[in-house]
Amino acid sequence: MTEESIQYLEKHIPILADAAVKQAYWQALATGSSVLICEDGVMVEIFPDGTRKVLKQLEPQTIVTLGQCLELL
């Protein structure tokens, strides 16, 4: 592989990742499983029949800057 082809592929990683997540979401529902999503700061379980169940309010996201160190408890 050339450097140019690697850079081309790396540029498309976000698009490919988005497509893979969407495919997994729909495949899980198609096989009868429920899926969990975060929507407006709330964890929601979605069932194959389209019903939704609010599970819990999530804590606000932690905003970090590049190079910042965080201590995880």
PDB file of C-alpha atoms in Angstrom:
ATOM      1  CA  MET A   1       0.000   0.000   0.000  1.00  0.00           C
ATOM      2  CA  THR A   2       1.143   3.473  -0.756  1.00  0.00           C
ATOM      3  CA  GLU A   3       0.992   6.371   1.672  1.00  0.00           C
ATOM      4  CA  GLU A   4      -1.598   7.987  -0.574  1.00  0.00           C
ATOM      5  CA  SER A   5      -3.896   4.957  -0.475  1.00  0.00           C
ATOM      6  CA  ILE A   6      -3.548   4.703   3.325  1.00  0.00           C
ATOM      7  CA  GLN A   7      -4.472   8.373   3.722  1.00  0.00           C
ATOM      8  CA  TYR A   8      -7.470   7.873   1.400  1.00  0.00           C
ATOM      9  CA  LEU A   9      -8.716   4.941   3.487  1.00  0.00           C
ATOM     10  CA  GLU A  10      -8.123   6.758   6.783  1.00  0.00           C
ATOM     11  CA  LYS A  11     -10.188   9.687   5.542  1.00  0.00           C
ATOM     12  CA  HIS A  12     -13.130   7.328   5.048  1.00  0.00           C
ATOM     13  CA  ILE A  13     -12.996   5.613   8.458  1.00  0.00           C
ATOM     14  CA  PRO A  14     -15.723   7.855   9.986  1.00  0.00           C
ATOM     15  CA  ILE A  15     -18.083   7.137   7.077  1.00  0.00           C
ATOM     16  CA  LEU A  16     -17.429   3.397   7.266  1.00  0.00           C
ATOM     17  CA  ALA A  17     -17.848   3.368  11.053  1.00  0.00           C
ATOM     18  CA  ASP A  18     -21.165   5.214  10.788  1.00  0.00           C
ATOM     19  CA  ALA A  19     -22.433   2.710   8.223  1.00  0.00           C
ATOM     20  CA  ALA A  20     -21.324  -0.241  10.385  1.00  0.00           C
ATOM     21  CA  VAL A  21     -23.106   1.128  13.482  1.00  0.00           C
ATOM     22  CA  LYS A  22     -26.330   1.703  11.525  1.00  0.00           C
ATOM     23  CA  GLN A  23     -26.156  -1.790  10.053  1.00  0.00           C
ATOM     24  CA  ALA A  24     -25.617  -3.347  13.500  1.00  0.00           C
ATOM     25  CA  TYR A  25     -28.540  -1.323  14.916  1.00  0.00           C
ATOM     26  CA  TRP A  26     -30.985  -2.537  12.255  1.00  0.00           C
ATOM     27  CA  GLN A  27     -29.629  -6.085  12.287  1.00  0.00           C
ATOM     28  CA  ALA A  28     -30.135  -6.315  16.063  1.00  0.00           C
ATOM     29  CA  LEU A  29     -33.740  -5.149  15.751  1.00  0.00           C
ATOM     30  CA  ALA A  30     -34.360  -7.521  12.807  1.00  0.00           C
ATOM     31  CA  THR A  31     -33.212 -10.503  14.890  1.00  0.00           C
ATOM     32  CA  GLY A  32     -35.597  -9.627  17.718  1.00  0.00           C
ATOM     33  CA  SER A  33     -33.117  -7.952  20.049  1.00  0.00           C
ATOM     34  CA  SER A  34     -33.537  -4.542  21.624  1.00  0.00           C
ATOM     35  CA  VAL A  35     -30.931  -1.803  21.304  1.00  0.00           C
ATOM     36  CA  LEU A  36     -29.773   0.928  23.672  1.00  0.00           C
ATOM     37  CA  ILE A  37     -29.214   4.494  22.548  1.00  0.00           C
ATOM     38  CA  CYS A  38     -28.408   7.784  24.207  1.00  0.00           C
ATOM     39  CA  GLU A  39     -30.907  10.442  23.210  1.00  0.00           C
ATOM     40  CA  ASP A  40     -30.817  13.948  24.668  1.00  0.00           C
ATOM     41  CA  GLY A  41     -28.889  12.747  27.719  1.00  0.00           C
ATOM     42  CA  VAL A  42     -31.253   9.846  28.420  1.00  0.00           C
ATOM     43  CA  MET A  43     -30.561   6.120  27.953  1.00  0.00           C
ATOM     44  CA  VAL A  44     -33.407   4.604  25.930  1.00  0.00           C
ATOM     45  CA  GLU A  45     -34.089   0.950  25.076  1.00  0.00           C
ATOM     46  CA  ILE A  46     -35.713   0.466  21.677  1.00  0.00           C
ATOM     47  CA  PHE A  47     -37.588  -2.753  20.925  1.00  0.00           C
ATOM     48  CA  PRO A  48     -38.159  -4.413  17.536  1.00  0.00           C
ATOM     49  CA  ASP A  49     -41.816  -3.342  17.526  1.00  0.00           C
ATOM     50  CA  GLY A  50     -40.743   0.313  17.817  1.00  0.00           C
ATOM     51  CA  THR A  51     -41.663   0.837  21.445  1.00  0.00           C
ATOM     52  CA  ARG A  52     -39.231   2.773  23.592  1.00  0.00           C
ATOM     53  CA  LYS A  53     -38.445   2.521  27.291  1.00  0.00           C
ATOM     54  CA  VAL A  54     -36.559   5.267  29.128  1.00  0.00           C
ATOM     55  CA  LEU A  55     -33.988   3.599  31.377  1.00  0.00           C
ATOM     56  CA  LYS A  56     -32.151   6.437  33.084  1.00  0.00           C
ATOM     57  CA  GLN A  57     -30.957  10.000  32.934  1.00  0.00           C
ATOM     58  CA  LEU A  58     -27.262  10.085  32.076  1.00  0.00           C
ATOM     59  CA  GLU A  59     -24.665  12.314  33.674  1.00  0.00           C
ATOM     60  CA  PRO A  60     -23.493  15.222  31.528  1.00  0.00           C
ATOM     61  CA  GLN A  61     -20.567  14.483  29.238  1.00  0.00           C
ATOM     62  CA  THR A  62     -17.112  15.424  30.441  1.00  0.00           C
ATOM     63  CA  ILE A  63     -15.508  17.910  28.078  1.00  0.00           C
ATOM     64  CA  VAL A  64     -11.768  17.387  27.689  1.00  0.00           C
ATOM     65  CA  THR A  65      -9.074  19.101  25.707  1.00  0.00           C
ATOM     66  CA  LEU A  66      -6.375  17.381  23.690  1.00  0.00           C
ATOM     67  CA  GLY A  67      -3.589  16.234  25.994  1.00  0.00           C
ATOM     68  CA  GLN A  68      -5.621  16.662  29.197  1.00  0.00           C
ATOM     69  CA  CYS A  69      -5.172  13.896  31.785  1.00  0.00           C
ATOM     70  CA  LEU A  70      -8.159  12.608  33.749  1.00  0.00           C
ATOM     71  CA  GLU A  71      -8.178  10.396  36.812  1.00  0.00           C
ATOM     72  CA  LEU A  72     -10.770   7.640  36.495  1.00  0.00           C
ATOM     73  CA  LEU A  73     -12.231   6.358  39.740  1.00  0.00           C
TER      74      LEU A  73
END
